[in-house]
Amino acid sequence: MKLPLISSAITLKEIDQILDLVLSADLLLVTNSSSLMLTVENRETKRTFHVHYIPADLLLSVQDENIYYGLGRQALNKCHHFTRDLHVDVQKGLVLDDPKKSPIRVKRADLRILSISFLGVEIEREVYRVKHALSIVNFEINIEHRMASAERAIPKWIKVELFQQVFEEIISGYRQTKEFEVKEALPPGENYATIMLRIKAGIELMDGSIKSCNFMLKTAHSSEMLREMMDRFDMFDTETDMYRFIIPELEQMYTQVGVNVKFSCKFYKLPDIDESYVLLEDLKCRGFKNANRLEGLDINHTKHVLKKLAQWHAASATRVTTKGPYDEKYMKSYFKPEGFEAMKSMFANVTKYFISCVSSYNGYEEYYEDLCKIEKLLMDELYKLNEIDENDFNALNHGDAWCNNIMFQTDDNDDVLETYLVDYQLPKYGTVAQDLYYFLLSSTKYEIKLKHFDYLISYYHENLVKHLRLLNYPNKLPTLKGIHMQLLKHGVWGLTSTCGILAAVLLDPTEKANLDNFMSANDVAVDFKMQMFSNPRYRKHAEALLPWLYYRGALEISSK
């Protein structure tokens, strides 16, 4: 029986299976985000359980009503047969849910299967075969090699008339706009907090010729929850001011000493409208592109990024010595006192799934107790670090320097000609350890992430000092030892980068990858977060990083 592709989850409902709770299945799972979920109800208590079978080296994990069993990495890209007794699997989940209490015993006769769901079907081909005593059901799904859902609707306020003034300002000889096309620029998983759109316009000039003109437009999601979060932290206003004032100011500092340094693309302003947006040059037209986030940056690309960060930090630190402190929104960023509870709740809604998966990692026993303690206080620790230590070398951090916010312009031999940073919504003045941990732990290849960490910090420091001198920085120059001491003191940035951005970076493309699922607790959201922390790619990095952070003291709770 062939089923039409309707979403990232296909569910068979009204199964109402009672007599046989033994599942025998042959599965071919092609991505880390694929899984099989059975919804089981206790007919006496009406309590519902969701039993998930996922392609990960996870023995057993429980989150509220969700019970996760790993099928092992061998379940990926290989037809895998398994047989499970759902009564036993539910009972084990109840025992693990609260091992300190006497486990609740559930009778086999009290359980019934309500539904079977196939999650994450955005793959080329999946075959599921589910058998029970009453019948054999075959499911075969054939789909194109593309994401399952249709494109999200383009916001209705985006009309060609809004761009008329911009076209006239930047295009000499403008006559009229002949073509205007708006499309989503990025697939799910490549951008979380906002919608990125690519605008292509065909402009007729006075001589009758046609000139193409492309832009990137960042705008807000329709989700009220996401809009409220973006408004609370003034993210669009902050980024607009970064492009209009801060970036040009820092670039001008280099111009004044005879050096051409550019940090990002051009910014354009639309006529006054009551919408949140950032309109930018489309760097793709100049040959810029992102690296493959799943592979990570090699040492050459990493050094180019570190040089750019060093130039940015040097200029932003020197600017403070000549013009005084930055505006409060750059000093506090999203660490506003009134936002503490919301931030803590949002973080906890992600890290509890991280902690749940860590217990299946190789060698977790050594650091697990300390990790569990600090996980409950992660936001408290970050807020403590928000206090500026004037004895440290401080600069304006980019705040979100991961590989998808970094663009490279290369020549025909793939040698890097220029490196730009984009997405300046989360700048934060303070220790440069924030940017260094965030970038190096999230975006570099596994082979160099720790092996060359100290060398890369040395390379960054060398470029930092070089550009501080170039800009006539009047204060004491930071030492390499001093940078390492900051990294040790602010190790919690390494931990939050590991259990936060790194998991998003290493997850296979999936329709479930959006900020709603980060913040929500429904079945799809829970499955998404479990996949983030249990997939083999992330697990490989985490199994190396967590002991390393533990040995550096990053899991210790500060005494302040």
XYZ file of C-alpha atoms in Angstrom:
560
model
C 0.000 0.000 0.000
C 1.468 3.363 -0.987
C 0.833 6.421 1.114
C 1.021 10.038 -0.067
C 3.666 12.205 1.518
C 1.823 14.732 3.647
C 4.232 15.806 6.387
C 7.364 14.853 8.287
C 5.304 12.299 10.216
C 2.907 9.638 8.923
C 0.575 8.214 11.542
C -1.752 5.229 11.464
C -4.502 5.914 13.969
C -7.384 3.947 15.452
C -5.362 0.749 15.556
C -6.782 -0.172 18.981
C -4.621 -3.291 19.198
C -4.980 -5.179 22.501
C -4.471 -8.888 21.959
C -0.854 -8.838 20.832
C 1.723 -6.345 22.077
C 4.713 -7.943 20.358
C 6.083 -5.860 17.506
C 8.097 -7.464 14.724
C 9.464 -5.004 12.206
C 11.892 -4.620 9.335
C 13.083 -1.039 9.000
C 15.310 0.776 6.573
C 16.195 4.138 8.140
C 18.256 6.461 5.974
C 18.730 9.526 8.201
C 19.429 10.149 11.874
C 16.091 11.955 12.142
C 14.029 8.896 11.140
C 12.271 6.933 13.859
C 9.346 4.664 14.651
C 6.953 5.691 17.442
C 4.135 3.656 18.949
C 1.546 5.299 21.162
C 0.343 2.970 23.910
C -2.425 3.627 26.435
C -3.086 2.141 29.843
C -6.820 1.509 29.547
C -7.324 1.619 33.311
C -5.496 4.863 34.143
C -5.844 6.449 30.656
C -2.150 7.308 30.830
C -0.498 7.438 27.406
C 3.082 6.453 26.576
C 5.044 7.162 23.408
C 7.602 4.437 22.748
C 10.275 5.592 20.277
C 12.763 3.404 18.415
C 15.605 5.535 17.062
C 18.832 4.844 15.106
C 21.285 5.616 17.917
C 23.543 3.818 20.389
C 21.146 4.542 23.220
C 20.072 1.780 25.584
C 17.047 3.383 27.226
C 16.011 6.936 28.051
C 12.817 8.411 29.494
C 11.478 11.957 29.216
C 8.036 12.402 30.762
C 5.685 10.173 28.722
C 8.315 9.446 26.069
C 10.352 6.229 26.247
C 13.339 5.951 23.891
C 15.101 2.783 22.776
C 18.128 2.924 20.510
C 18.368 0.495 17.617
C 22.100 1.075 17.289
C 24.008 2.822 14.539
C 23.761 -0.317 12.413
C 20.095 0.524 11.863
C 21.097 3.339 9.507
C 21.133 2.609 5.769
C 20.590 -1.074 6.349
C 17.440 -3.134 6.530
C 17.216 -4.009 10.209
C 14.880 -6.578 11.763
C 13.909 -6.358 15.394
C 11.259 -7.776 17.692
C 10.015 -5.878 20.746
C 7.555 -6.667 23.488
C 5.791 -3.350 24.062
C 4.567 -4.402 27.494
C 8.151 -5.031 28.595
C 9.401 -1.809 26.985
C 6.737 0.288 28.715
C 7.417 -1.403 32.053
C 11.167 -0.743 31.775
C 10.415 2.899 31.029
C 8.272 3.196 34.148
C 11.076 1.758 36.267
C 13.664 4.169 34.836
C 11.313 7.160 35.075
C 11.785 7.323 38.847
C 14.097 4.566 40.115
C 13.887 5.882 43.716
C 10.205 4.997 43.942
C 8.638 1.582 43.773
C 7.990 1.027 40.064
C 4.412 1.097 38.877
C 3.359 -2.283 37.590
C 1.172 -2.278 34.524
C -0.707 -5.374 33.416
C -0.293 -6.581 29.859
C -4.060 -6.784 29.452
C -4.403 -3.105 30.385
C -2.301 -1.841 27.486
C -3.468 -1.121 23.984
C -1.730 0.326 20.919
C -3.410 3.512 19.747
C -1.234 4.488 16.815
C 1.984 3.893 14.908
C 3.902 6.909 13.622
C 6.808 7.138 11.217
C 8.759 10.294 12.011
C 11.250 12.046 9.781
C 10.252 10.784 6.340
C 12.230 13.445 4.471
C 14.410 10.819 2.797
C 14.608 9.210 -0.580
C 13.046 5.906 0.317
C 11.911 4.166 3.487
C 10.302 0.774 3.853
C 8.509 -0.207 7.035
C 7.044 -3.626 7.740
C 5.033 -4.014 10.922
C 3.581 -7.390 11.885
C 1.257 -8.482 14.651
C -0.896 -11.533 15.216
C -3.917 -10.254 13.335
C -2.390 -9.007 10.128
C 0.673 -7.949 8.190
C 0.836 -4.358 7.022
C 3.416 -3.152 4.497
C 4.200 0.516 4.092
C 6.264 1.710 1.185
C 6.924 5.408 0.761
C 8.538 6.737 -2.408
C 9.372 10.430 -2.440
C 11.685 12.765 -4.258
C 15.030 13.611 -2.676
C 13.804 16.845 -1.133
C 12.199 18.132 2.032
C 8.697 16.900 2.613
C 6.753 20.020 3.398
C 5.786 22.729 0.986
C 7.497 26.077 1.221
C 6.258 28.245 4.034
C 4.107 31.116 2.925
C 5.928 34.305 1.977
C 4.837 37.173 4.279
C 2.105 39.184 2.577
C 3.700 42.546 3.377
C 6.591 41.888 0.968
C 5.611 43.746 -2.199
C 7.680 45.163 -5.036
C 6.558 48.731 -4.249
C 8.484 48.654 -0.960
C 11.758 48.143 -2.824
C 11.282 50.912 -5.381
C 13.292 53.466 -3.416
C 16.160 51.012 -2.854
C 16.326 50.179 -6.568
C 16.439 53.859 -7.502
C 19.207 54.573 -4.984
C 21.587 51.762 -5.907
C 20.987 51.295 -9.652
C 22.142 54.021 -11.988
C 19.752 54.579 -14.893
C 16.802 52.838 -13.226
C 13.594 52.925 -15.286
C 11.296 50.234 -13.904
C 11.124 46.840 -12.236
C 10.306 44.128 -14.759
C 10.585 41.040 -12.546
C 10.290 40.480 -8.798
C 10.617 37.028 -7.231
C 10.728 36.053 -3.550
C 11.751 32.565 -2.395
C 12.938 30.919 0.782
C 16.718 31.062 0.842
C 17.504 28.296 3.313
C 16.041 24.857 4.004
C 15.043 23.802 7.538
C 17.990 23.244 9.855
C 20.129 25.971 8.293
C 18.508 28.875 10.135
C 16.393 28.751 13.275
C 15.363 32.105 14.683
C 14.185 33.902 11.536
C 12.949 33.418 7.974
C 15.588 34.040 5.306
C 14.286 35.000 1.872
C 16.122 35.544 -1.404
C 14.759 38.341 -3.568
C 15.560 38.415 -7.276
C 14.629 41.481 -9.282
C 14.997 42.217 -12.980
C 15.536 45.957 -13.463
C 15.037 47.704 -16.801
C 17.496 50.553 -17.342
C 16.994 53.723 -19.352
C 18.834 52.197 -22.318
C 16.413 49.266 -22.367
C 18.836 46.696 -20.986
C 17.972 44.452 -18.035
C 20.069 44.339 -14.875
C 19.603 41.696 -12.191
C 19.524 42.776 -8.561
C 19.469 40.289 -5.682
C 18.936 40.698 -1.935
C 18.664 38.629 1.215
C 15.720 39.566 3.411
C 15.548 38.403 7.006
C 12.160 38.653 8.659
C 10.270 37.277 11.636
C 8.418 33.985 11.868
C 4.644 34.074 12.081
C 4.808 32.155 15.370
C 3.662 34.392 18.213
C 6.048 32.641 20.597
C 9.046 33.373 18.375
C 7.955 36.937 17.673
C 7.604 37.598 21.388
C 11.101 36.245 22.026
C 12.637 38.326 19.230
C 10.876 41.451 20.495
C 11.895 40.827 24.108
C 15.562 40.886 23.173
C 15.275 43.586 20.460
C 17.028 41.311 17.986
C 15.972 43.039 14.773
C 16.658 46.534 16.119
C 20.023 45.366 17.428
C 21.072 43.858 14.117
C 19.879 46.892 12.177
C 22.004 49.161 14.365
C 24.970 46.837 13.970
C 24.811 47.119 10.176
C 24.016 50.831 10.125
C 26.432 52.084 12.770
C 28.790 49.617 14.484
C 30.136 47.703 11.474
C 30.833 50.843 9.368
C 32.465 52.450 12.401
C 34.852 49.535 12.946
C 35.655 49.273 9.242
C 36.423 53.007 9.174
C 38.942 52.547 11.977
C 40.995 50.308 9.687
C 40.572 52.693 6.756
C 42.080 55.466 8.880
C 45.276 53.449 9.365
C 45.479 52.548 5.684
C 44.145 48.990 5.792
C 41.067 47.681 3.985
C 39.098 45.394 6.307
C 35.475 44.471 5.653
C 33.345 42.521 8.095
C 30.088 41.917 6.268
C 27.749 42.667 3.395
C 25.911 45.867 2.483
C 22.762 46.852 4.354
C 19.710 48.530 2.805
C 16.835 50.375 4.439
C 13.250 50.138 3.249
C 10.734 52.973 3.690
C 9.244 53.069 7.179
C 7.114 49.969 7.699
C 5.753 48.350 10.825
C 7.543 45.044 10.243
C 10.706 43.456 11.606
C 13.283 42.933 8.882
C 16.923 43.204 7.829
C 17.613 43.728 4.104
C 21.091 42.791 2.909
C 23.173 42.329 -0.183
C 23.051 38.769 -1.541
C 26.666 37.690 -1.129
C 26.077 34.685 -3.358
C 26.252 37.070 -6.327
C 29.886 37.764 -5.416
C 30.744 34.104 -5.078
C 30.431 33.829 -1.299
C 29.172 30.576 0.156
C 28.880 28.679 3.410
C 30.933 25.628 4.249
C 29.277 22.263 4.850
C 28.219 22.419 8.501
C 28.043 18.626 8.860
C 31.677 18.252 7.817
C 33.024 21.279 9.691
C 35.803 23.680 8.739
C 39.310 22.503 7.959
C 42.273 24.218 9.556
C 42.755 26.674 6.684
C 39.165 27.956 6.755
C 39.270 27.997 10.554
C 42.327 30.262 10.534
C 40.615 32.684 8.158
C 37.672 32.937 10.543
C 39.936 33.407 13.567
C 41.789 36.185 11.768
C 38.495 37.938 11.041
C 37.364 37.522 14.650
C 40.721 38.902 15.816
C 40.266 41.948 13.559
C 36.731 42.424 14.868
C 37.721 42.054 18.519
C 40.707 44.373 18.101
C 38.627 47.135 16.534
C 35.704 46.800 18.942
C 38.035 46.886 21.967
C 39.954 49.901 20.645
C 36.695 51.722 19.952
C 35.825 51.569 23.681
C 39.078 53.332 24.569
C 38.254 56.241 22.249
C 34.459 56.548 22.471
C 33.557 54.955 25.772
C 31.275 51.999 26.579
C 28.810 50.556 24.118
C 25.084 51.047 24.484
C 23.494 48.911 27.199
C 21.909 46.536 24.675
C 25.413 45.456 23.635
C 26.626 45.249 27.217
C 23.704 43.087 28.382
C 22.631 41.398 25.137
C 20.070 38.719 26.007
C 21.252 38.597 29.641
C 18.691 41.097 30.828
C 17.577 40.548 34.438
C 13.923 40.535 33.435
C 14.596 37.740 30.948
C 16.346 35.377 33.366
C 13.417 33.069 34.138
C 12.392 32.780 30.493
C 15.962 32.013 29.426
C 16.415 29.468 32.198
C 13.190 27.705 31.276
C 14.090 27.634 27.579
C 17.574 26.258 28.281
C 16.244 23.600 30.654
C 13.735 22.491 28.032
C 16.686 21.500 25.848
C 19.391 20.394 28.269
C 17.221 17.826 30.043
C 17.207 15.797 26.825
C 20.951 16.278 26.529
C 21.442 14.888 30.042
C 19.138 11.992 29.240
C 21.266 10.978 26.242
C 24.658 11.514 27.896
C 24.155 8.438 30.070
C 24.551 6.318 26.925
C 27.869 7.933 25.885
C 31.110 6.025 26.228
C 32.989 7.001 29.396
C 30.199 9.201 30.768
C 30.608 7.851 34.312
C 33.662 10.006 34.966
C 31.957 13.375 34.565
C 28.222 12.607 34.722
C 27.637 13.590 38.351
C 29.277 17.000 37.908
C 27.490 17.505 34.593
C 24.083 16.862 36.162
C 24.817 19.376 38.915
C 25.872 22.217 36.629
C 23.121 21.498 34.079
C 20.557 22.728 36.589
C 22.517 25.978 37.028
C 23.727 26.692 33.495
C 21.776 29.904 33.083
C 22.792 31.038 36.578
C 26.435 30.528 35.607
C 26.032 32.415 32.326
C 24.382 35.343 34.078
C 27.286 35.505 36.514
C 29.663 35.708 33.552
C 27.648 38.620 32.208
C 29.416 40.797 34.752
C 32.377 42.435 33.008
C 35.801 41.801 34.540
C 37.882 44.863 33.680
C 41.055 42.847 34.278
C 40.216 40.676 31.264
C 40.635 41.656 27.652
C 37.072 42.479 26.600
C 35.604 43.113 23.172
C 32.283 43.084 21.362
C 31.584 39.421 20.641
C 29.738 38.517 17.468
C 27.718 36.195 19.702
C 26.566 33.687 17.080
C 29.711 32.799 15.141
C 28.915 29.335 13.811
C 29.618 28.105 10.299
C 26.256 29.085 8.779
C 26.882 32.682 9.859
C 30.272 32.710 8.134
C 30.663 33.106 4.375
C 33.750 32.470 2.281
C 34.706 33.891 -1.089
C 37.117 31.541 -2.854
C 39.026 31.332 -6.125
C 38.972 28.500 -8.655
C 41.366 26.491 -6.481
C 39.084 26.916 -3.450
C 41.628 29.190 -1.773
C 39.908 31.687 0.522
C 39.957 35.269 -0.761
C 37.651 36.875 1.802
C 35.683 35.932 4.903
C 32.546 37.705 6.097
C 30.470 37.302 9.230
C 26.694 37.659 8.982
C 23.769 37.576 11.432
C 24.638 40.193 14.041
C 21.548 39.746 16.225
C 23.328 38.639 19.409
C 26.395 40.863 19.965
C 27.682 40.894 23.534
C 30.502 42.940 25.040
C 32.698 40.908 27.360
C 35.277 38.156 27.384
C 36.421 36.956 23.958
C 36.224 33.414 25.359
C 32.555 33.507 24.326
C 33.262 33.805 20.590
C 36.273 31.491 20.714
C 34.493 28.593 22.402
C 31.316 29.062 20.380
C 33.094 29.044 17.029
C 35.840 26.482 17.623
C 33.658 23.887 19.344
C 30.676 24.212 17.001
C 32.134 24.636 13.550
C 35.483 22.891 13.133
C 36.197 19.396 11.883
C 36.338 16.688 14.521
C 39.962 15.958 13.605
C 41.180 19.455 14.532
C 38.666 20.550 17.164
C 40.734 19.478 20.168
C 43.983 18.312 18.597
C 44.792 21.821 17.328
C 42.793 23.866 19.850
C 45.816 25.417 21.570
C 47.524 26.151 18.252
C 44.396 27.871 16.934
C 44.131 30.001 20.076
C 47.770 30.986 19.569
C 47.027 31.903 15.943
C 44.064 34.019 17.051
C 46.170 35.754 19.707
C 48.924 36.528 17.207
C 46.422 38.246 14.896
C 44.665 39.985 17.768
C 47.873 41.619 19.006
C 48.911 42.511 15.446
C 45.685 44.411 14.799
C 45.552 46.023 18.242
C 48.974 47.508 17.534
C 47.855 48.567 14.068
C 44.905 50.440 15.590
C 47.105 52.021 18.296
C 45.306 50.308 21.162
C 46.437 52.305 24.213
C 45.984 49.696 26.938
C 48.118 46.730 27.904
C 48.134 44.118 25.159
C 46.554 40.766 26.050
C 49.004 37.906 26.481
C 48.517 34.399 25.149
C 48.529 33.163 28.731
C 45.843 35.716 29.540
C 43.594 34.461 26.728
C 44.014 30.885 27.962
C 43.202 32.000 31.505
C 39.984 33.578 30.227
C 39.100 30.338 28.469
C 39.613 28.411 31.703
C 37.694 30.927 33.807
C 34.791 31.068 31.368
C 34.662 27.368 30.538
C 30.875 27.322 30.871
C 30.765 28.928 27.405
C 32.415 25.749 26.154
C 29.805 23.600 27.864
C 26.830 25.599 26.588
C 28.300 25.555 23.080
C 28.609 21.769 23.300
C 25.083 21.097 24.533
C 23.545 23.873 22.439
C 24.721 25.097 19.059
C 26.918 22.055 18.325
C 23.920 19.708 18.442
C 22.021 21.868 15.953
C 25.054 22.130 13.662
C 25.600 18.367 13.444
C 21.983 17.278 12.948
C 20.969 16.000 9.525
C 18.597 18.307 7.615
C 15.056 17.759 8.842
C 11.721 19.562 8.724
C 11.682 19.365 12.515
C 14.657 21.730 12.818
C 13.076 24.990 13.921
C 13.026 27.167 17.014
C 9.458 26.144 17.835
C 10.670 22.597 18.411
C 13.541 23.848 20.551
C 11.068 25.586 22.831
C 8.072 23.226 22.718
C 7.375 19.920 24.442
C 5.045 18.130 22.029
C 5.882 14.733 20.531
C 7.610 16.094 17.440
C 9.639 18.582 19.515
C 10.740 15.912 21.979
C 11.711 13.558 19.173
C 13.679 16.355 17.493
C 15.675 17.113 20.637
C 16.375 13.464 21.342
C 17.658 13.063 17.785
C 19.954 16.054 18.258
C 21.748 14.493 21.193
C 21.629 10.810 20.273
C 22.683 10.783 16.613
C 26.113 9.232 15.915
C 27.686 12.388 14.492
C 26.947 14.526 17.545
C 27.724 11.705 19.925
C 31.219 11.329 18.440
C 32.014 14.995 19.094
C 30.391 15.048 22.533
C 32.259 11.954 23.703
C 35.509 13.834 23.041
C 34.428 17.279 24.249
C 32.752 16.456 27.555
C 35.790 14.782 29.187
C 37.986 17.578 27.819
C 35.743 20.220 29.394
C 35.651 18.240 32.637
C 39.453 18.105 32.829
C 39.577 21.890 32.273
C 37.222 22.522 35.194
C 34.365 23.704 32.979
C 31.853 21.565 34.885
C 32.638 23.175 38.235
C 30.047 25.508 39.719
C 31.500 28.930 40.465
C 31.687 30.112 44.071
C 30.302 33.600 43.379
